[in-house]
Tab-separated table of N, CA and C in Angstrom:
chain	number	residue	atom	x	y	z
A	1	MET	N	36.200	190.641	120.843
A	1	MET	CA	37.441	191.368	120.681
A	1	MET	C	38.090	190.960	119.356
A	2	LYS	N	38.432	191.945	118.566
A	2	LYS	CA	39.057	191.694	117.273
A	2	LYS	C	40.535	191.365	117.470
A	3	LYS	N	41.001	190.307	116.809
A	3	LYS	CA	42.400	189.910	116.913
A	3	LYS	C	43.254	190.756	115.987
A	4	LYS	N	44.449	191.096	116.454
A	4	LYS	CA	45.401	191.829	115.623
A	4	LYS	C	46.098	190.833	114.703
A	5	VAL	N	46.308	191.234	113.470
A	5	VAL	CA	46.979	190.380	112.494
A	5	VAL	C	48.447	190.794	112.418
A	6	TYR	N	49.320	189.826	112.577
A	6	TYR	CA	50.756	190.045	112.478
A	6	TYR	C	51.268	189.390	111.202
A	7	SER	N	52.291	189.970	110.611
A	7	SER	CA	52.910	189.405	109.409
A	7	SER	C	54.373	189.130	109.700
A	8	TYR	N	54.824	187.949	109.300
A	8	TYR	CA	56.218	187.569	109.517
A	8	TYR	C	56.790	186.956	108.255
A	9	GLN	N	58.015	187.334	107.946
A	9	GLN	CA	58.732	186.736	106.824
A	9	GLN	C	59.239	185.371	107.277
A	10	ILE	N	59.125	184.380	106.401
A	10	ILE	CA	59.660	183.052	106.708
A	10	ILE	C	60.732	182.708	105.679
A	11	THR	N	61.648	181.858	106.088
A	11	THR	CA	62.697	181.365	105.202
A	11	THR	C	62.532	179.864	105.071
A	12	LEU	N	62.451	179.380	103.833
A	12	LEU	CA	62.332	177.941	103.585
A	12	LEU	C	63.699	177.421	103.146
A	13	VAL	N	64.210	176.465	103.886
A	13	VAL	CA	65.521	175.882	103.595
A	13	VAL	C	65.313	174.473	103.057
A	14	PRO	N	65.617	174.216	101.772
A	14	PRO	CA	65.449	172.862	101.232
A	14	PRO	C	66.390	171.889	101.952
A	15	GLU	N	65.856	170.734	102.318
A	15	GLU	CA	66.648	169.717	103.006
A	15	GLU	C	67.090	168.638	102.026
A	16	ASP	N	68.285	168.088	102.221
A	16	ASP	CA	68.823	167.055	101.335
A	16	ASP	C	67.903	165.845	101.236
A	17	GLU	N	67.268	165.488	102.328
A	17	GLU	CA	66.382	164.318	102.346
A	17	GLU	C	64.975	164.641	101.843
A	18	GLY	N	64.748	165.894	101.476
A	18	GLY	CA	63.443	166.335	100.981
A	18	GLY	C	62.749	167.217	101.988
A	19	GLY	N	61.834	167.991	101.510
A	19	GLY	CA	61.079	168.885	102.379
A	19	GLY	C	61.844	170.165	102.668
A	20	TYR	N	61.247	170.959	103.547
A	20	TYR	CA	61.780	172.281	103.847
A	20	TYR	C	61.732	172.555	105.345
A	21	THR	N	62.846	173.026	105.884
A	21	THR	CA	62.849	173.555	107.242
A	21	THR	C	62.423	175.007	107.142
A	22	VAL	N	61.564	175.432	108.044
A	22	VAL	CA	61.057	176.798	108.045
A	22	VAL	C	61.660	177.549	109.222
A	23	LEU	N	62.243	178.705	108.936
A	23	LEU	CA	62.788	179.584	109.960
A	23	LEU	C	62.009	180.889	109.940
A	24	VAL	N	61.842	181.491	111.111
A	24	VAL	CA	61.154	182.780	111.218
A	24	VAL	C	62.158	183.750	111.851
A	25	PRO	N	62.875	184.515	111.019
A	25	PRO	CA	63.955	185.365	111.540
A	25	PRO	C	63.540	186.326	112.654
A	26	SER	N	62.334	186.845	112.613
A	26	SER	CA	61.884	187.792	113.641
A	26	SER	C	61.467	187.111	114.933
A	27	LEU	N	61.378	185.777	114.914
A	27	LEU	CA	60.986	185.023	116.106
A	27	LEU	C	62.034	183.932	116.362
A	28	PRO	N	63.174	184.302	116.940
A	28	PRO	CA	64.214	183.306	117.195
A	28	PRO	C	63.664	182.087	117.942
A	29	GLY	N	64.029	180.913	117.465
A	29	GLY	CA	63.558	179.675	118.085
A	29	GLY	C	62.284	179.136	117.472
A	30	CYS	N	61.648	179.904	116.611
A	30	CYS	CA	60.428	179.444	115.951
A	30	CYS	C	60.831	178.747	114.657
A	31	VAL	N	60.748	177.417	114.671
A	31	VAL	CA	61.201	176.586	113.555
A	31	VAL	C	60.135	175.544	113.264
A	32	SER	N	59.956	175.204	111.999
A	32	SER	CA	58.998	174.173	111.621
A	32	SER	C	59.536	173.424	110.403
A	33	TYR	N	58.705	172.539	109.854
A	33	TYR	CA	59.106	171.718	108.719
A	33	TYR	C	57.868	171.357	107.905
A	34	GLY	N	58.032	171.217	106.595
A	34	GLY	CA	56.963	170.736	105.727
A	34	GLY	C	57.543	169.990	104.546
A	35	ARG	N	56.799	169.016	104.049
A	35	ARG	CA	57.282	168.218	102.910
A	35	ARG	C	57.227	168.991	101.601
A	36	THR	N	56.290	169.934	101.497
A	36	THR	CA	56.152	170.765	100.301
A	36	THR	C	56.175	172.233	100.730
A	37	VAL	N	56.294	173.137	99.764
A	37	VAL	CA	56.273	174.563	100.083
A	37	VAL	C	54.945	174.936	100.738
A	38	ASP	N	53.832	174.436	100.191
A	38	ASP	CA	52.523	174.748	100.769
A	38	ASP	C	52.396	174.221	102.194
A	39	GLU	N	52.841	172.974	102.408
A	39	GLU	CA	52.764	172.397	103.745
A	39	GLU	C	53.682	173.158	104.700
A	40	ALA	N	54.861	173.543	104.237
A	40	ALA	CA	55.795	174.288	105.080
A	40	ALA	C	55.189	175.626	105.499
A	41	ALA	N	54.523	176.315	104.579
A	41	ALA	CA	53.880	177.594	104.898
A	41	ALA	C	52.753	177.392	105.915
A	42	LYS	N	51.974	176.333	105.733
A	42	LYS	CA	50.892	176.031	106.675
A	42	LYS	C	51.458	175.726	108.061
A	43	MET	N	52.507	174.917	108.104
A	43	MET	CA	53.127	174.569	109.378
A	43	MET	C	53.763	175.801	110.035
A	44	ALA	N	54.288	176.712	109.210
A	44	ALA	CA	54.863	177.949	109.736
A	44	ALA	C	53.802	178.776	110.443
A	45	LYS	N	52.611	178.875	109.845
A	45	LYS	CA	51.522	179.626	110.484
A	45	LYS	C	51.192	179.051	111.857
A	46	GLU	N	51.124	177.722	111.936
A	46	GLU	CA	50.837	177.072	113.224
A	46	GLU	C	51.949	177.346	114.228
A	47	ALA	N	53.201	177.211	113.791
A	47	ALA	CA	54.334	177.431	114.688
A	47	ALA	C	54.377	178.877	115.181
A	48	ILE	N	54.109	179.817	114.286
A	48	ILE	CA	54.101	181.228	114.664
A	48	ILE	C	52.990	181.503	115.669
A	49	ALA	N	51.800	180.989	115.405
A	49	ALA	CA	50.677	181.204	116.325
A	49	ALA	C	51.007	180.659	117.716
A	50	LEU	N	51.569	179.456	117.787
A	50	LEU	CA	51.933	178.872	119.079
A	50	LEU	C	53.035	179.684	119.756
A	51	HIS	N	53.998	180.138	118.977
A	51	HIS	CA	55.091	180.948	119.520
A	51	HIS	C	54.538	182.242	120.123
A	52	LEU	N	53.636	182.899	119.399
A	52	LEU	CA	53.053	184.153	119.896
A	52	LEU	C	52.191	183.917	121.128
A	53	GLU	N	51.425	182.817	121.147
A	53	GLU	CA	50.621	182.481	122.332
A	53	GLU	C	51.520	182.289	123.542
A	54	ASN	N	52.662	181.633	123.343
A	54	ASN	CA	53.602	181.423	124.440
A	54	ASN	C	54.167	182.752	124.949
A	55	LEU	N	54.521	183.647	124.022
A	55	LEU	CA	55.014	184.962	124.437
A	55	LEU	C	53.953	185.708	125.244
A	56	LYS	N	52.696	185.670	124.776
A	56	LYS	CA	51.610	186.340	125.484
A	56	LYS	C	51.410	185.738	126.867
A	57	ALA	N	51.475	184.406	126.970
A	57	ALA	CA	51.281	183.729	128.256
A	57	ALA	C	52.340	184.153	129.271
A	58	HIS	N	53.524	184.489	128.769
A	58	HIS	CA	54.601	184.925	129.651
A	58	HIS	C	54.704	186.446	129.730
A	59	ARG	N	53.665	187.106	129.229
A	59	ARG	CA	53.569	188.575	129.242
A	59	ARG	C	54.780	189.258	128.607
A	60	LEU	N	55.242	188.678	127.501
A	60	LEU	CA	56.346	189.258	126.747
A	60	LEU	C	55.791	189.965	125.508
A	61	ALA	N	56.514	190.956	125.032
A	61	ALA	CA	56.072	191.719	123.862
A	61	ALA	C	56.069	190.828	122.623
A	62	LEU	N	55.085	191.042	121.776
A	62	LEU	CA	55.006	190.318	120.517
A	62	LEU	C	55.769	191.111	119.462
A	63	PRO	N	56.857	190.543	118.960
A	63	PRO	CA	57.632	191.263	117.948
A	63	PRO	C	56.817	191.457	116.674
A	64	ASN	N	56.985	192.595	116.064
A	64	ASN	CA	56.344	192.885	114.795
A	64	ASN	C	57.426	192.834	113.730
A	65	GLU	N	57.117	192.288	112.593
A	65	GLU	CA	58.100	192.171	111.507
A	65	GLU	C	58.765	193.517	111.226
A	66	ASP	N	58.007	194.595	111.317
A	66	ASP	CA	58.544	195.922	111.030
A	66	ASP	C	59.638	196.325	112.008
A	67	SER	N	59.618	195.759	113.222
A	67	SER	CA	60.584	196.174	114.230
A	67	SER	C	61.949	195.516	114.035
A	68	ARG	N	62.021	194.458	113.226
A	68	ARG	CA	63.291	193.761	112.989
A	68	ARG	C	63.420	193.427	111.516
A	69	PRO	N	63.777	194.417	110.697
A	69	PRO	CA	63.885	194.119	109.272
A	69	PRO	C	64.963	193.068	109.007
A	70	VAL	N	64.705	192.219	108.039
A	70	VAL	CA	65.618	191.136	107.692
A	70	VAL	C	66.143	191.366	106.285
A	71	LEU	N	67.440	191.246	106.133
A	71	LEU	CA	68.062	191.342	104.822
A	71	LEU	C	68.642	189.983	104.491
A	72	SER	N	68.468	189.550	103.279
A	72	SER	CA	69.051	188.285	102.827
A	72	SER	C	69.956	188.559	101.650
A	73	THR	N	71.072	187.871	101.622
A	73	THR	CA	71.995	187.991	100.510
A	73	THR	C	72.770	186.681	100.396
A	74	THR	N	73.542	186.563	99.346
A	74	THR	CA	74.381	185.401	99.144
A	74	THR	C	75.826	185.865	99.085
A	75	VAL	N	76.704	185.134	99.744
A	75	VAL	CA	78.122	185.445	99.690
A	75	VAL	C	78.865	184.241	99.141
A	76	ASN	N	79.944	184.481	98.440
A	76	ASN	CA	80.801	183.427	97.916
A	76	ASN	C	82.046	183.333	98.773
A	77	VAL	N	82.406	182.117	99.148
A	77	VAL	CA	83.573	181.900	99.979
A	77	VAL	C	84.440	180.836	99.335
A	78	ALA	N	85.689	181.149	99.097
A	78	ALA	CA	86.620	180.180	98.526
A	78	ALA	C	87.363	179.497	99.659
A	79	VAL	N	87.432	178.182	99.622
A	79	VAL	CA	88.191	177.438	100.640
A	79	VAL	C	89.131	176.456	99.970
């Protein structure tokens, strides 16, 4: 059986102590970490795969990136 390939946008958040926290906006709760951008991307793939396996095990729909478009922007706030 051929596996379906899913694509997900990830967000890398630089941490003050170094490294990057990885967020997957289309998969709430799917979070990872890596010391470098390459490691963070690799860890994100593992986290996404495990997240999707868990959804499948619970017979839940696998979200597709296309079904939840993500917009990113920057806002300025004066305090």
